Tab-separated table of C-alpha atoms in Angstrom:
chain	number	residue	atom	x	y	z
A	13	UNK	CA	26.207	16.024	-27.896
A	14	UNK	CA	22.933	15.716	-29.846
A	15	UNK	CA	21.227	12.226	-30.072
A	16	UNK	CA	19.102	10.964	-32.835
A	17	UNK	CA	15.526	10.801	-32.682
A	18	UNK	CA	15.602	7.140	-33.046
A	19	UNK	CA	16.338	6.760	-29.526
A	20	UNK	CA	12.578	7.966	-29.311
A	21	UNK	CA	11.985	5.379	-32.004
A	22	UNK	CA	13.493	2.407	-30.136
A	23	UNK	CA	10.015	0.791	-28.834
A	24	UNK	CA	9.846	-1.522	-31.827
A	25	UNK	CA	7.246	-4.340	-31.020
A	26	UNK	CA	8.733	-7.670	-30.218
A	27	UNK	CA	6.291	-10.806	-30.708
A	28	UNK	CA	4.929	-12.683	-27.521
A	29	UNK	CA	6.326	-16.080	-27.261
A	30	UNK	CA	3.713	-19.061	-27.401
A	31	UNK	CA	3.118	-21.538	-24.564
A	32	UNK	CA	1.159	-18.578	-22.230
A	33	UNK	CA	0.404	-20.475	-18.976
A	34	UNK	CA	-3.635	-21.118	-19.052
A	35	UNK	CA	-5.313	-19.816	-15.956
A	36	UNK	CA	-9.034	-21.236	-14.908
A	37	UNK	CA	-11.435	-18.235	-16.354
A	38	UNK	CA	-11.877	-18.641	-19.929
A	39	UNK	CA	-13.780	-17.223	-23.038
A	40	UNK	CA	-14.189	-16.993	-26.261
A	41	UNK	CA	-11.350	-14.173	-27.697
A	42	UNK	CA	-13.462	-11.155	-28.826
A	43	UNK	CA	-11.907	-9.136	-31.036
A	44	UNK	CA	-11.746	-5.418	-30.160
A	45	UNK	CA	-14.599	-6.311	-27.304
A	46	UNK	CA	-14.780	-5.914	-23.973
A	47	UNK	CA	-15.567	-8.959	-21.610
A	48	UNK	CA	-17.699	-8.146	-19.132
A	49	UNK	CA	-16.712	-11.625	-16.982
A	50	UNK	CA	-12.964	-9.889	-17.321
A	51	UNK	CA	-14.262	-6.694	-15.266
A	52	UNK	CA	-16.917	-8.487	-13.136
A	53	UNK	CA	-13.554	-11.043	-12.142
A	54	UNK	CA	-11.432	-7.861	-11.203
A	55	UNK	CA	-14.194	-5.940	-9.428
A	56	UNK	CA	-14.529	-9.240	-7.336
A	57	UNK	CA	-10.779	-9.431	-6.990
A	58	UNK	CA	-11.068	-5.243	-5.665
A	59	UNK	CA	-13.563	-6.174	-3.288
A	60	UNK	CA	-12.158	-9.087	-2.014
A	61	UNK	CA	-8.691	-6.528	-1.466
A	62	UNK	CA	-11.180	-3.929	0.357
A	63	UNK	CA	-12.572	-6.777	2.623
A	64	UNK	CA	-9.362	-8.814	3.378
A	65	UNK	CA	-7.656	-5.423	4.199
A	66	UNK	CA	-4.433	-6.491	2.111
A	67	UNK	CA	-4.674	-3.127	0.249
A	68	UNK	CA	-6.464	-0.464	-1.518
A	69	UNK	CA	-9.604	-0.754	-3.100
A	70	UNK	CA	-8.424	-1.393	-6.518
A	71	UNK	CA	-7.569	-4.778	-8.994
A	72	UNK	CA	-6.003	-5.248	-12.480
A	73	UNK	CA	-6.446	-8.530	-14.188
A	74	UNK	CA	-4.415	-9.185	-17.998
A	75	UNK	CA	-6.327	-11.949	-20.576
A	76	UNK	CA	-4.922	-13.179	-24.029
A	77	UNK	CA	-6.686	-15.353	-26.221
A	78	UNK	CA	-9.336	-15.240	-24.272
A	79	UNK	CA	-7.868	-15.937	-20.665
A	80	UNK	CA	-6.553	-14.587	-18.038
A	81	UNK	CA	-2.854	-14.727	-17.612
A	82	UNK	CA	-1.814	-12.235	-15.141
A	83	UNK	CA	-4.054	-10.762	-11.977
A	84	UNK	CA	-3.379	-8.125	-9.558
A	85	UNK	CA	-4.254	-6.183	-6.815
A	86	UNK	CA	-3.180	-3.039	-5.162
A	87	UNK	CA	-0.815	-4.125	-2.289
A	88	UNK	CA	0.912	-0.656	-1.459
A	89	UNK	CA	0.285	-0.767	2.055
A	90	UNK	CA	0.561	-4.904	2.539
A	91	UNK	CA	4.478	-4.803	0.657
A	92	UNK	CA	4.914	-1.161	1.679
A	93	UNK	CA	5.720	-0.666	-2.133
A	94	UNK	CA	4.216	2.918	-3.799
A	95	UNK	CA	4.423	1.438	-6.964
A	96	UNK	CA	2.630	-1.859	-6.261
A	97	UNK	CA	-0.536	-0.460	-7.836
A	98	UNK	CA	-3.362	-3.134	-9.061
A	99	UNK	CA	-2.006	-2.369	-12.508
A	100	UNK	CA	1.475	-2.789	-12.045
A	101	UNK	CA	1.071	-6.014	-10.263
A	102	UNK	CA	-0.718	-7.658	-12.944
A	103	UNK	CA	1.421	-5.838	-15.596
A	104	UNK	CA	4.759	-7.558	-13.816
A	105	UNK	CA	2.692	-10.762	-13.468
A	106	UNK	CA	2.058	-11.008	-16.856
A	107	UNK	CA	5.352	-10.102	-18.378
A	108	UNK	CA	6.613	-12.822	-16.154
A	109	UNK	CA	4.405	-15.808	-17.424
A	110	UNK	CA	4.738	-14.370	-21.401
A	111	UNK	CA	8.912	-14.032	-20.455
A	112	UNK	CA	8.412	-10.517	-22.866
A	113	UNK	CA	8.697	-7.148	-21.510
A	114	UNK	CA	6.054	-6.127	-24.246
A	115	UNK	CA	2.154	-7.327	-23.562
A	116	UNK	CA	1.406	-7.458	-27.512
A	117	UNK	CA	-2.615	-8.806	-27.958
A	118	UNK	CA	-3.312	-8.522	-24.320
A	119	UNK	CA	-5.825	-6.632	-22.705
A	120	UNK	CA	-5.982	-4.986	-19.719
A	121	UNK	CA	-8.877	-4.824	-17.282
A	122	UNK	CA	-8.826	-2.712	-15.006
A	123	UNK	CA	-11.341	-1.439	-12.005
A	124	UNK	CA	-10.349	2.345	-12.073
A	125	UNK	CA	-8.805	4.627	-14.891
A	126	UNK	CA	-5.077	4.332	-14.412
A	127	UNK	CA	-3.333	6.823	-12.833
A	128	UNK	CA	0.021	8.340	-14.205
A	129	UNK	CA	2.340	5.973	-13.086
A	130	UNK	CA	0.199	3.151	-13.959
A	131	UNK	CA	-0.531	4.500	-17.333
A	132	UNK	CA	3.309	4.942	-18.601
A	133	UNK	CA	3.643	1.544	-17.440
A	134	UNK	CA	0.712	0.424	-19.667
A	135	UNK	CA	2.309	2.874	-22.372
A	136	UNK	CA	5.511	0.817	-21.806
A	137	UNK	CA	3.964	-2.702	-22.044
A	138	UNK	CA	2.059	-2.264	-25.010
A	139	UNK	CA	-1.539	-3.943	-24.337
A	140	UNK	CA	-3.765	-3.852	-27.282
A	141	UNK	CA	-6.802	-2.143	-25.190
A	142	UNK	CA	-7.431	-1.146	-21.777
A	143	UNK	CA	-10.701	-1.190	-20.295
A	144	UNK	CA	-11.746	0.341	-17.316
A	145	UNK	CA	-14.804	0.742	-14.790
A	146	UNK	CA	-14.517	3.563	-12.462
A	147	UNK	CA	-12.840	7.502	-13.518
A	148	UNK	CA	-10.297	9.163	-11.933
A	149	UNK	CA	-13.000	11.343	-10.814
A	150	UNK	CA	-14.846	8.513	-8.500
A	151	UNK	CA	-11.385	7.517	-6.832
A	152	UNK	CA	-10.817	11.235	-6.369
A	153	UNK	CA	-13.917	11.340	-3.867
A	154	UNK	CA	-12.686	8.361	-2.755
A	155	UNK	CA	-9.425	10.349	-1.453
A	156	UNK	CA	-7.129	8.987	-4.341
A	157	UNK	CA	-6.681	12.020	-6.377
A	158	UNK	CA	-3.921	11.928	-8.924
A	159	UNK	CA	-4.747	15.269	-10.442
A	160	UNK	CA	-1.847	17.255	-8.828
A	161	UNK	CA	0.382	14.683	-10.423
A	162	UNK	CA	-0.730	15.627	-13.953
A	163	UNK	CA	-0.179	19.324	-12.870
A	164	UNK	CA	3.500	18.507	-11.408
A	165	UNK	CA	3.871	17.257	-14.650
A	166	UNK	CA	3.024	20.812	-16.215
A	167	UNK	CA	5.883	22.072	-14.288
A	168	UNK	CA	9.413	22.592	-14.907
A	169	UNK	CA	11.203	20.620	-13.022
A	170	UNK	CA	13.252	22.959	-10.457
A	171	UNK	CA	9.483	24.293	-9.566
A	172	UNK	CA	8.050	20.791	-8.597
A	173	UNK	CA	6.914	19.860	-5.116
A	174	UNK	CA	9.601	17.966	-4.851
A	175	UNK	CA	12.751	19.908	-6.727
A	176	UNK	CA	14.193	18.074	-9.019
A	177	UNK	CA	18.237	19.649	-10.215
A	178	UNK	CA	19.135	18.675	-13.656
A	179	UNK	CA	23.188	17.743	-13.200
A	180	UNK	CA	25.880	16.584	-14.969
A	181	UNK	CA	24.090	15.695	-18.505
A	182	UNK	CA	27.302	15.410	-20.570
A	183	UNK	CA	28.303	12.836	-18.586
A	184	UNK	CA	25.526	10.561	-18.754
A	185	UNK	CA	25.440	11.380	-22.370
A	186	UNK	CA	27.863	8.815	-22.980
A	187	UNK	CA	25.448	6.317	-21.441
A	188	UNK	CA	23.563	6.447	-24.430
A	189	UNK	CA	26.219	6.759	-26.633
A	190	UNK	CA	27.057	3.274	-25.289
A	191	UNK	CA	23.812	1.967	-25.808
A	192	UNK	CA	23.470	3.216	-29.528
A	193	UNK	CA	26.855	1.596	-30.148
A	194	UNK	CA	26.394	-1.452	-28.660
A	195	UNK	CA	25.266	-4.128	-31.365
A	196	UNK	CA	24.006	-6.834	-29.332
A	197	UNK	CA	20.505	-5.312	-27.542
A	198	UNK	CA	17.227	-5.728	-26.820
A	199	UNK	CA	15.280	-2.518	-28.393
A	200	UNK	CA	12.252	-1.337	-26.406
């Protein structure tokens, strides 16, 4: 069964609901602009991670409007959670205190370019911008080197690392079927 390409087309924007919950560090909204008290904030919060030993050395913070809504840090080792990345954290965070799946006229600061997973989950949300401080490179010499992810992602799948067997697709083919059919649903 062959499925139309508008279930590539389903991540239709959905407005933010008003009444965002204020947080204490506040600025004039910038259009387009970077705020450099946003990136000195989540520096401060990645150091403070380093030095507390609560996780690695790395923190995400989320403003709208001018403010900070959502702040996170990376706390893979303190919840023993791969995916609780600085990003992710504040990504869930914010979603939370905007109830929307979707992070429309946020921005996301961030201390160090995103790595894979972080950056489909940024792809997912939907911020306006990201900004970020330190490359890929400069975690890479600081032993968190992503780069065989992107080439895992070159691969086909049964010649991954870490095999991956494609099985029983015309089954789960009527998943989406489902979904297609189903009039009451929440596009993303």
């Amino acid at each position: 069964m062959r499925f139309p390409v508008q279930l590539m087309r389903l991540g239709l924007s959905v407005a933010l609901r008003s009444g965002i919950e204020r947080r204490t560090l506040k600025m004039e909204p910038q259009k387009d602009s970077m705020s450099p008290e946003f990136m000195r904030r989540a520096i401060a919060l990645a150091i403070e991670n380093v030095r507390s030993g609560a996780g690695g050395p790395f923190a995400a913070l989320i403003a709208k409007g001018g403010q900070v809504i959502a702040e996170g840090t990376n706390r893979v080792t303190a919840t023993n959670d791969p995916t609780a990345h600085a990003e992710m954290v504040a990504i869930r965070e914010a979603c939370r205190v905007t109830n929307n799946f979707q992070l429309a006229g946020c921005d996301l600061y961030t201390t160090c370019e995103p790595c894979p997973m972080c950056l489909g989950a940024i792809y997912w949300a939907r911020p306006a911008h990201v900004f970020y401080a330190s490359t890929a490179a400069d975690a890479a010499v600081a032993g968190f080197d992503d780069a065989f992810i992107y080439e895992e992602l070159k691969r086909a799948p049964s010649e991954r690392r870490i095999p991956m067997t494609h099985v029983l697709r015309d089954e789960a083919l009527s998943i989406f079927a489902m979904w297609l059919s189903q009039e009451k649903k929440t596009p993303y």
